[in-house]
mmCIF file of C-alpha atoms in Angstrom:
data_model
loop_
_atom_site.group_PDB
_atom_site.id
_atom_site.type_symbol
_atom_site.label_atom_id
_atom_site.label_comp_id
_atom_site.label_asym_id
_atom_site.label_seq_id
_atom_site.Cartn_x
_atom_site.Cartn_y
_atom_site.Cartn_z
ATOM 1 C CA MET A 69 -100.825 15.508 -24.373
ATOM 2 C CA PHE A 70 -102.167 12.215 -26.256
ATOM 3 C CA TYR A 71 -100.794 8.898 -24.729
ATOM 4 C CA ASN A 72 -100.435 6.178 -27.402
ATOM 5 C CA LYS A 73 -100.799 3.106 -25.610
ATOM 6 C CA ARG A 74 -99.915 0.844 -28.675
ATOM 7 C CA LYS A 75 -96.668 2.625 -29.178
ATOM 8 C CA HIS A 76 -95.629 2.142 -25.530
ATOM 9 C CA ILE A 77 -96.412 -1.360 -25.429
ATOM 10 C CA SER A 78 -94.196 -1.888 -28.474
ATOM 11 C CA PHE A 79 -91.624 0.197 -26.774
ATOM 12 C CA LEU A 80 -91.611 -2.218 -23.760
ATOM 13 C CA ALA A 81 -91.433 -5.309 -26.063
ATOM 14 C CA TYR A 82 -88.570 -3.871 -27.773
ATOM 15 C CA MET A 83 -86.799 -3.222 -24.416
ATOM 16 C CA LYS A 84 -87.400 -6.705 -23.337
ATOM 17 C CA VAL A 85 -86.168 -8.415 -26.473
ATOM 18 C CA LEU A 86 -82.830 -6.151 -26.410
ATOM 19 C CA ARG A 87 -82.465 -7.123 -22.357
ATOM 20 C CA THR A 88 -82.798 -10.744 -23.743
ATOM 21 C CA LEU A 89 -80.569 -10.391 -26.519
ATOM 22 C CA THR A 90 -77.844 -8.834 -23.961
ATOM 23 C CA ILE A 91 -78.094 -11.770 -21.684
ATOM 24 C CA VAL A 92 -77.453 -14.388 -24.255
ATOM 25 C CA ALA A 93 -74.672 -12.124 -25.815
ATOM 26 C CA VAL A 94 -73.067 -12.215 -22.405
ATOM 27 C CA LEU A 95 -73.673 -15.922 -21.785
ATOM 28 C CA LEU A 96 -72.215 -16.615 -25.052
ATOM 29 C CA LEU A 97 -69.307 -14.738 -24.484
ATOM 30 C CA CYS A 98 -68.772 -16.408 -21.300
ATOM 31 C CA CYS A 99 -69.119 -19.798 -22.800
ATOM 32 C CA SER A 100 -66.432 -18.630 -25.486
ATOM 33 C CA VAL A 101 -63.995 -17.488 -22.707
ATOM 34 C CA GLN A 102 -64.448 -20.787 -20.880
ATOM 35 C CA ALA A 103 -64.037 -22.858 -24.029
ATOM 36 C CA GLN A 104 -60.808 -20.865 -24.663
ATOM 37 C CA ASP A 105 -59.775 -21.296 -20.997
ATOM 38 C CA LYS A 106 -60.323 -24.908 -21.365
ATOM 39 C CA ALA A 107 -58.406 -25.292 -24.732
ATOM 40 C CA VAL A 108 -55.378 -23.342 -23.060
ATOM 41 C CA MET A 109 -55.101 -25.492 -20.108
ATOM 42 C CA GLY A 110 -55.999 -28.562 -22.295
ATOM 43 C CA ARG A 111 -52.850 -27.623 -24.385
ATOM 44 C CA HIS A 112 -50.770 -27.252 -20.936
ATOM 45 C CA GLN A 113 -51.712 -30.474 -19.416
ATOM 46 C CA GLN A 114 -50.869 -32.311 -22.809
ATOM 47 C CA GLN A 115 -47.563 -30.516 -23.007
ATOM 48 C CA LEU A 116 -46.687 -31.565 -19.403
ATOM 49 C CA ALA A 117 -47.911 -35.029 -19.775
ATOM 50 C CA SER A 118 -45.522 -35.726 -22.638
ATOM 51 C CA LEU A 119 -42.670 -34.210 -20.629
ATOM 52 C CA LEU A 120 -43.280 -36.307 -17.572
ATOM 53 C CA ASN A 121 -43.564 -39.497 -19.722
ATOM 54 C CA ARG A 122 -39.993 -38.487 -20.884
ATOM 55 C CA VAL A 123 -38.846 -38.038 -17.252
ATOM 56 C CA ALA A 124 -40.028 -41.615 -16.576
ATOM 57 C CA SER A 125 -38.621 -43.142 -19.754
ATOM 58 C CA ALA A 126 -35.613 -41.211 -21.164
ATOM 59 C CA PRO A 127 -32.650 -43.434 -21.369
ATOM 60 C CA THR A 128 -30.014 -41.147 -19.901
ATOM 61 C CA ASP A 129 -29.437 -38.802 -16.918
ATOM 62 C CA ASN A 130 -29.418 -35.618 -18.953
ATOM 63 C CA GLU A 131 -32.297 -36.587 -21.105
ATOM 64 C CA ARG A 132 -34.412 -37.123 -18.062
ATOM 65 C CA TYR A 133 -33.425 -34.107 -16.358
ATOM 66 C CA LEU A 134 -33.776 -32.038 -19.363
ATOM 67 C CA ALA A 135 -37.292 -33.441 -19.423
ATOM 68 C CA SER A 136 -37.854 -32.357 -15.938
ATOM 69 C CA GLU A 137 -36.589 -29.090 -16.019
ATOM 70 C CA GLN A 138 -38.951 -28.475 -19.048
ATOM 71 C CA ALA A 139 -41.710 -29.919 -17.238
ATOM 72 C CA VAL A 140 -41.218 -27.665 -14.313
ATOM 73 C CA GLN A 141 -41.364 -24.615 -16.820
ATOM 74 C CA ALA A 142 -44.533 -26.041 -18.653
ATOM 75 C CA LEU A 143 -46.297 -26.481 -15.196
ATOM 76 C CA ALA A 144 -45.342 -22.912 -13.957
ATOM 77 C CA GLN A 145 -46.739 -21.693 -17.398
ATOM 78 C CA ALA A 146 -49.919 -23.459 -16.600
ATOM 79 C CA LEU A 147 -50.314 -22.521 -13.072
ATOM 80 C CA GLY A 148 -49.897 -18.906 -14.128
ATOM 81 C CA GLU A 149 -53.267 -19.036 -16.119
ATOM 82 C CA ASP A 150 -56.514 -17.398 -14.767
ATOM 83 C CA GLU A 151 -58.328 -19.709 -12.670
ATOM 84 C CA SER A 152 -55.943 -22.590 -13.199
ATOM 85 C CA GLU A 153 -56.642 -23.686 -9.629
ATOM 86 C CA LYS A 154 -59.980 -24.924 -10.997
ATOM 87 C CA TRP A 155 -58.425 -27.384 -13.640
ATOM 88 C CA LYS A 156 -58.933 -30.908 -12.946
ATOM 89 C CA TRP A 157 -55.455 -32.481 -13.851
ATOM 90 C CA ASN A 158 -54.883 -35.904 -15.261
ATOM 91 C CA LEU A 159 -51.204 -36.634 -15.469
ATOM 92 C CA PRO A 160 -49.146 -39.665 -16.138
ATOM 93 C CA THR A 161 -48.627 -41.972 -12.635
ATOM 94 C CA VAL A 162 -44.966 -40.843 -12.491
ATOM 95 C CA ALA A 163 -46.426 -37.695 -10.914
ATOM 96 C CA SER A 164 -48.552 -37.036 -8.134
ATOM 97 C CA VAL A 165 -51.296 -34.431 -7.942
ATOM 98 C CA LEU A 166 -52.999 -33.597 -4.533
ATOM 99 C CA THR A 167 -55.516 -31.170 -3.629
ATOM 100 C CA SER A 168 -56.823 -30.192 -0.315
ATOM 101 C CA PRO A 169 -60.534 -30.933 0.442
ATOM 102 C CA ASP A 170 -60.970 -27.107 0.763
ATOM 103 C CA GLY A 171 -59.362 -26.362 -2.579
ATOM 104 C CA LEU A 172 -56.797 -23.870 -0.981
ATOM 105 C CA LEU A 173 -53.688 -26.208 -1.428
ATOM 106 C CA ARG A 174 -52.660 -28.053 -4.405
ATOM 107 C CA ILE A 175 -49.129 -29.826 -4.541
ATOM 108 C CA PHE A 176 -47.460 -31.402 -7.596
ATOM 109 C CA SER A 177 -44.357 -33.615 -7.204
ATOM 110 C CA TRP A 178 -42.384 -36.277 -8.770
ATOM 111 C CA ALA A 179 -38.898 -37.658 -9.088
ATOM 112 C CA VAL A 180 -35.857 -38.092 -11.527
ATOM 113 C CA VAL A 181 -34.128 -41.306 -10.890
ATOM 114 C CA ARG A 182 -30.356 -41.172 -11.845
ATOM 115 C CA ASP A 183 -28.451 -44.095 -13.137
ATOM 116 C CA ASP A 184 -26.502 -44.371 -10.113
ATOM 117 C CA GLY A 185 -29.782 -44.844 -8.180
ATOM 118 C CA GLU A 186 -30.095 -41.553 -6.431
ATOM 119 C CA PHE A 187 -33.303 -39.515 -6.596
ATOM 120 C CA GLU A 188 -34.019 -35.825 -6.796
ATOM 121 C CA CYS A 189 -37.677 -34.619 -6.623
ATOM 122 C CA PHE A 190 -39.286 -31.686 -8.498
ATOM 123 C CA GLY A 191 -42.609 -30.142 -8.028
ATOM 124 C CA ALA A 192 -44.610 -27.059 -7.346
ATOM 125 C CA VAL A 193 -47.293 -25.844 -4.753
ATOM 126 C CA GLN A 194 -50.299 -23.808 -5.582
ATOM 127 C CA TYR A 195 -52.277 -22.081 -2.784
ATOM 128 C CA TYR A 196 -54.623 -19.463 -2.029
ATOM 129 C CA ASN A 197 -52.796 -16.416 -0.248
ATOM 130 C CA ASP A 198 -55.474 -14.719 1.984
ATOM 131 C CA LYS A 199 -53.247 -11.905 2.413
ATOM 132 C CA GLU A 200 -53.389 -11.240 -1.372
ATOM 133 C CA GLU A 201 -56.605 -12.575 -1.622
ATOM 134 C CA GLU A 202 -55.764 -14.586 -4.646
ATOM 135 C CA TYR A 203 -54.096 -17.885 -5.808
ATOM 136 C CA GLN A 204 -50.367 -18.047 -6.162
ATOM 137 C CA PHE A 205 -47.787 -20.725 -6.788
ATOM 138 C CA SER A 206 -44.233 -21.622 -5.861
ATOM 139 C CA LEU A 207 -41.675 -24.042 -7.528
ATOM 140 C CA LEU A 208 -40.212 -26.559 -5.127
ATOM 141 C CA HIS A 209 -36.555 -27.025 -4.878
ATOM 142 C CA ASP A 210 -35.127 -30.301 -3.387
ATOM 143 C CA LYS A 211 -32.465 -29.473 -0.759
ATOM 144 C CA SER A 212 -32.407 -33.006 0.995
ATOM 145 C CA GLU A 213 -28.818 -33.152 1.133
ATOM 146 C CA GLU A 214 -28.259 -29.673 2.479
ATOM 147 C CA ILE A 215 -30.790 -30.105 5.404
ATOM 148 C CA MET A 216 -28.935 -30.935 8.365
ATOM 149 C CA ASN A 217 -31.573 -31.319 11.071
ATOM 150 C CA ARG A 218 -34.345 -32.727 8.814
ATOM 151 C CA GLU A 219 -37.077 -33.318 11.718
ATOM 152 C CA GLU A 220 -36.528 -29.994 13.371
ATOM 153 C CA SER A 221 -36.259 -27.532 10.537
ATOM 154 C CA THR A 222 -38.897 -25.080 9.262
ATOM 155 C CA LEU A 223 -38.644 -25.365 5.401
ATOM 156 C CA THR A 224 -40.158 -23.221 2.541
ATOM 157 C CA PRO A 225 -40.638 -24.285 -0.919
ATOM 158 C CA ASP A 226 -37.198 -22.842 -1.879
ATOM 159 C CA GLN A 227 -35.601 -25.211 0.736
ATOM 160 C CA TRP A 228 -37.448 -28.388 0.367
ATOM 161 C CA LEU A 229 -37.132 -32.120 1.784
ATOM 162 C CA GLY A 230 -37.912 -33.507 -1.552
ATOM 163 C CA ALA A 231 -40.626 -36.134 -1.632
ATOM 164 C CA VAL A 232 -43.187 -37.714 -3.677
ATOM 165 C CA TYR A 233 -46.468 -37.251 -2.034
ATOM 166 C CA GLN A 234 -49.135 -39.972 -1.537
ATOM 167 C CA GLU A 235 -51.732 -38.359 0.652
ATOM 168 C CA LEU A 236 -52.672 -35.179 1.672
ATOM 169 C CA ILE A 237 -54.620 -34.810 5.006
ATOM 170 C CA GLN A 238 -56.658 -31.918 5.961
ATOM 171 C CA THR A 239 -57.371 -31.350 9.693
ATOM 172 C CA SER A 240 -58.745 -28.332 11.687
ATOM 173 C CA ALA A 241 -59.190 -27.449 15.444
ATOM 174 C CA SER A 242 -60.074 -24.041 16.960
ATOM 175 C CA GLY A 243 -60.433 -22.411 13.716
ATOM 176 C CA LYS A 244 -56.800 -23.318 12.698
ATOM 177 C CA THR A 245 -56.055 -25.874 9.655
ATOM 178 C CA VAL A 246 -53.391 -28.251 9.434
ATOM 179 C CA TYR A 247 -52.577 -30.078 5.827
ATOM 180 C CA THR A 248 -50.476 -32.901 6.555
ATOM 181 C CA LEU A 249 -48.433 -34.678 3.554
ATOM 182 C CA LEU A 250 -47.427 -38.239 3.540
ATOM 183 C CA GLY A 251 -44.540 -38.780 1.283
ATOM 184 C CA TRP A 252 -41.636 -41.006 -0.052
ATOM 185 C CA ASN A 253 -38.125 -40.562 -1.419
ATOM 186 C CA GLY A 254 -36.082 -43.403 -3.158
ATOM 187 C CA VAL A 255 -32.939 -41.541 -1.767
ATOM 188 C CA ASP A 256 -30.396 -43.942 -3.309
ATOM 189 C CA ASN A 257 -29.487 -47.638 -3.926
ATOM 190 C CA LEU A 258 -28.891 -48.360 -0.232
ATOM 191 C CA THR A 259 -31.898 -46.483 1.747
ATOM 192 C CA GLU A 260 -35.570 -44.881 1.164
ATOM 193 C CA ARG A 261 -37.228 -42.338 3.210
ATOM 194 C CA LYS A 262 -40.970 -41.810 4.308
ATOM 195 C CA ILE A 263 -42.102 -38.578 5.601
ATOM 196 C CA ILE A 264 -44.977 -36.986 7.535
ATOM 197 C CA GLU A 265 -44.853 -33.297 6.555
ATOM 198 C CA PRO A 266 -47.237 -30.883 8.214
ATOM 199 C CA VAL A 267 -47.946 -27.689 6.284
ATOM 200 C CA ILE A 268 -49.307 -24.491 7.698
ATOM 201 C CA PHE A 269 -49.700 -21.009 6.296
ATOM 202 C CA ARG A 270 -47.624 -17.959 7.550
ATOM 203 C CA GLY A 271 -48.328 -14.606 6.239
ATOM 204 C CA GLY A 272 -50.402 -16.004 3.519
ATOM 205 C CA VAL A 273 -47.878 -18.613 2.058
ATOM 206 C CA PRO A 274 -47.188 -22.269 2.967
ATOM 207 C CA GLN A 275 -44.683 -23.284 5.289
ATOM 208 C CA PHE A 276 -43.376 -26.852 5.302
ATOM 209 C CA GLY A 277 -42.896 -28.291 8.709
ATOM 210 C CA ALA A 278 -44.929 -27.206 12.042
ATOM 211 C CA PRO A 279 -44.674 -27.900 15.709
ATOM 212 C CA VAL A 280 -48.112 -30.074 15.641
ATOM 213 C CA PHE A 281 -46.553 -33.206 17.261
ATOM 214 C CA ARG A 282 -47.980 -33.380 20.845
ATOM 215 C CA ARG A 283 -44.959 -33.979 23.494
ATOM 216 C CA GLU A 284 -42.256 -33.393 20.834
ATOM 217 C CA ARG A 285 -41.694 -29.771 21.311
ATOM 218 C CA ASN A 286 -38.976 -29.314 18.348
ATOM 219 C CA GLN A 287 -40.293 -31.817 15.995
ATOM 220 C CA ARG A 288 -41.575 -30.098 12.849
ATOM 221 C CA ARG A 289 -41.863 -33.456 10.690
ATOM 222 C CA ILE A 290 -41.360 -37.260 11.040
ATOM 223 C CA VAL A 291 -38.680 -38.875 8.816
ATOM 224 C CA LEU A 292 -38.403 -42.558 8.617
ATOM 225 C CA GLU A 293 -35.209 -43.849 6.790
ATOM 226 C CA TYR A 294 -34.320 -47.385 6.223
ATOM 227 C CA THR A 295 -33.110 -49.936 4.125
ATOM 228 C CA ASP A 296 -34.462 -50.305 0.672
ATOM 229 C CA LYS A 297 -34.879 -53.798 0.939
ATOM 230 C CA ALA A 298 -37.672 -53.272 3.799
ATOM 231 C CA MET A 299 -41.281 -52.450 3.219
ATOM 232 C CA VAL A 300 -42.221 -49.627 5.616
ATOM 233 C CA ASN A 301 -45.918 -48.880 5.717
ATOM 234 C CA LEU A 302 -47.160 -45.193 6.001
ATOM 235 C CA SER A 303 -50.843 -44.532 5.478
ATOM 236 C CA TYR A 304 -53.850 -42.729 6.753
ATOM 237 C CA GLU A 305 -56.660 -44.999 7.502
ATOM 238 C CA GLU A 306 -59.793 -45.740 9.470
ATOM 239 C CA GLN A 307 -58.709 -48.530 11.795
ATOM 240 C CA PHE A 308 -59.829 -50.278 14.877
ATOM 241 C CA VAL A 309 -58.315 -48.794 18.294
ATOM 242 C CA GLU A 310 -58.611 -50.610 21.381
ATOM 243 C CA GLU A 311 -59.195 -48.509 24.296
ATOM 244 C CA VAL A 312 -58.955 -49.636 28.182
ATOM 245 C CA GLU A 313 -61.120 -48.334 30.779
ATOM 246 C CA HIS A 314 -60.245 -48.183 34.243
ATOM 247 C CA ASN A 315 -63.130 -48.342 36.810
ATOM 248 C CA ARG A 316 -62.945 -48.286 40.504
ATOM 249 C CA VAL A 317 -65.370 -50.894 41.638
ATOM 250 C CA LYS A 318 -66.346 -51.411 45.498
ATOM 251 C CA VAL A 319 -65.448 -55.013 46.886
ATOM 252 C CA LYS A 320 -68.720 -56.410 48.096
ATOM 253 C CA GLY A 321 -69.144 -56.704 51.744
ATOM 254 C CA THR A 322 -65.927 -54.561 52.427
ATOM 255 C CA ASN A 323 -65.012 -50.873 52.372
ATOM 256 C CA ARG A 324 -62.187 -51.567 49.953
ATOM 257 C CA TYR A 325 -62.262 -50.819 46.398
ATOM 258 C CA ARG A 326 -60.412 -52.499 43.232
ATOM 259 C CA THR A 327 -59.933 -51.435 39.734
ATOM 260 C CA GLU A 328 -61.404 -53.129 36.822
ATOM 261 C CA GLU A 329 -60.189 -52.862 33.202
ATOM 262 C CA LYS A 330 -62.510 -53.218 30.233
ATOM 263 C CA SER A 331 -61.468 -52.945 26.859
ATOM 264 C CA LYS A 332 -63.379 -52.005 23.893
ATOM 265 C CA LEU A 333 -62.668 -51.416 20.031
ATOM 266 C CA HIS A 334 -63.916 -48.345 18.078
ATOM 267 C CA LYS A 335 -62.875 -46.849 14.544
ATOM 268 C CA GLU A 336 -60.857 -43.837 14.396
ATOM 269 C CA LYS A 337 -58.960 -42.176 11.410
ATOM 270 C CA MET A 338 -55.160 -41.998 11.930
ATOM 271 C CA ILE A 339 -51.754 -42.216 10.302
ATOM 272 C CA LEU A 340 -50.208 -45.809 10.702
ATOM 273 C CA PHE A 341 -46.452 -46.341 10.279
ATOM 274 C CA ASP A 342 -43.949 -48.949 11.296
ATOM 275 C CA GLU A 343 -41.232 -48.199 13.642
ATOM 276 C CA VAL A 344 -37.741 -48.497 12.421
ATOM 277 C CA GLU A 345 -34.653 -49.316 14.113
ATOM 278 C CA PRO A 346 -31.134 -50.745 13.329
ATOM 279 C CA GLN A 347 -31.216 -54.636 12.469
ATOM 280 C CA VAL A 348 -28.170 -55.018 14.830
ATOM 281 C CA PRO A 349 -26.873 -53.031 17.710
ATOM 282 C CA GLY A 350 -24.360 -50.560 17.122
ATOM 283 C CA MET A 351 -25.560 -49.182 13.663
ATOM 284 C CA GLU A 352 -27.519 -46.220 14.851
ATOM 285 C CA GLY A 353 -27.474 -43.648 12.304
ATOM 286 C CA LEU A 354 -26.756 -45.869 9.559
ATOM 287 C CA PHE A 355 -30.024 -46.015 7.893
ATOM 288 C CA GLN A 356 -29.113 -48.921 5.379
ATOM 289 C CA TYR A 357 -29.549 -51.231 8.222
ATOM 290 C CA TYR A 358 -32.627 -50.016 9.548
ATOM 291 C CA VAL A 359 -35.807 -52.314 9.414
ATOM 292 C CA PRO A 360 -39.194 -52.220 10.772
ATOM 293 C CA SER A 361 -38.912 -53.238 14.522
ATOM 294 C CA GLY A 362 -42.542 -54.962 14.257
ATOM 295 C CA VAL A 363 -44.065 -52.250 16.397
ATOM 296 C CA GLU A 364 -46.827 -50.215 14.821
ATOM 297 C CA MET A 365 -47.258 -46.796 15.500
ATOM 298 C CA ALA A 366 -50.111 -44.123 15.212
ATOM 299 C CA TYR A 367 -50.618 -40.526 14.996
ATOM 300 C CA ALA A 368 -54.292 -39.398 16.059
ATOM 301 C CA PHE A 369 -55.447 -36.037 15.317
ATOM 302 C CA ILE A 370 -56.645 -34.550 18.864
ATOM 303 C CA ASP A 371 -57.358 -30.908 19.915
ATOM 304 C CA GLY A 372 -55.135 -29.440 16.961
ATOM 305 C CA LYS A 373 -51.929 -31.785 17.757
ATOM 306 C CA TRP A 374 -50.766 -35.039 16.128
ATOM 307 C CA GLU A 375 -50.633 -37.265 19.098
ATOM 308 C CA LEU A 376 -48.329 -40.439 19.242
ATOM 309 C CA ARG A 377 -50.055 -43.844 19.996
ATOM 310 C CA ASN A 378 -47.105 -46.344 21.085
ATOM 311 C CA GLY A 379 -47.911 -49.665 20.273
ATOM 312 C CA ALA A 380 -50.892 -49.177 17.931
ATOM 313 C CA GLN A 381 -52.570 -52.132 16.559
ATOM 314 C CA GLY A 382 -53.904 -51.072 13.280
ATOM 315 C CA ARG A 383 -56.739 -53.405 12.115
ATOM 316 C CA LEU A 384 -58.661 -54.005 9.116
ATOM 317 C CA LYS A 385 -62.218 -54.303 9.065
ATOM 318 C CA ASP A 386 -62.386 -57.922 9.610
ATOM 319 C CA LYS A 387 -60.172 -56.845 12.594
ATOM 320 C CA LYS A 388 -56.995 -59.105 11.593
ATOM 321 C CA LEU A 389 -53.375 -57.341 12.078
ATOM 322 C CA ASN A 390 -52.220 -55.224 9.226
ATOM 323 C CA LYS A 391 -48.659 -55.696 8.852
ATOM 324 C CA PRO A 392 -47.537 -56.176 5.195
ATOM 325 C CA PHE A 393 -43.800 -56.293 5.603
ATOM 326 C CA GLU A 394 -42.696 -57.501 2.099
ATOM 327 C CA PRO A 395 -39.776 -56.572 -0.164
ATOM 328 C CA ILE A 396 -40.702 -53.834 -2.840
ATOM 329 C CA ASP A 397 -39.741 -53.238 -6.360
ATOM 330 C CA LYS A 398 -37.957 -50.024 -6.220
ATOM 331 C CA GLN A 399 -38.509 -49.404 -9.913
ATOM 332 C CA ALA A 400 -42.377 -49.042 -9.192
ATOM 333 C CA PRO A 401 -43.856 -45.618 -9.511
ATOM 334 C CA ALA A 402 -42.974 -43.945 -5.711
ATOM 335 C CA TYR A 403 -46.374 -42.734 -5.145
ATOM 336 C CA LYS A 404 -47.998 -46.256 -5.251
ATOM 337 C CA ARG A 405 -45.847 -47.531 -2.128
#
């Protein structure tokens, strides 16, 4: 059989060109799909941003609530899009959008402020369900007034202690991840509330509240409620911590020993917050009379638990005490507190 080398080379060249064209076509198709996805998510973001601006600026309760309900629907449509978890949101400051460092949890939150000064929170949580191996989302329903044991209850997105979240902290130990949210709620014209809210996954879905506070068996979250005329700090910061070492030292020339104390400072990430208490005795449980006691508290994450450090002294880099107890403007966006 006669072998035509020229024809064989031509055939190989043809196949190479065909493969190249196929790869280019696939890349162009992928780029086109990505461009379409980006355009779709861009429209969702524009619509949601417009509605959230109305939540903040509409003149009546009915208009603010209508805008918020429409914002919830718009957010649900956006989160239902393929790969919406990859979208980098840019929303008005009335809303908070927090994403965990591992990308497995994202939470949206905002508040409607009524004419009588009462707050109601709205939002959604988007998360990776490792049982279903896909990203899902749940809308958040504020049931603050129906939850009796606020610090001891395990909650779901359908039964949520509403808050506008300021920070999302991701910690892990022994292969288990704990997400901790720091949030704020304006409550009403008498009190405000700050919340330390742990989030863990059970059966692939998020659960609000968890027994991750060492030495506090029934506590699922920390709730600080106080007069709206006070400033209560709640933040996650790298601060100076003073540690005291107790060393057993032999007394020279004897068989006796004495204890020497040596203090040293080191930096550590921790949740700092102000202890609150009634301004006058006998007002326990009447939170409109609660103010900072002057004692600064802290939680440090140690071996999978948040461990309370009583009387913590949070310090800035110059080692000065950080205690900004100043009145606040309640009309300022909640997440900036």
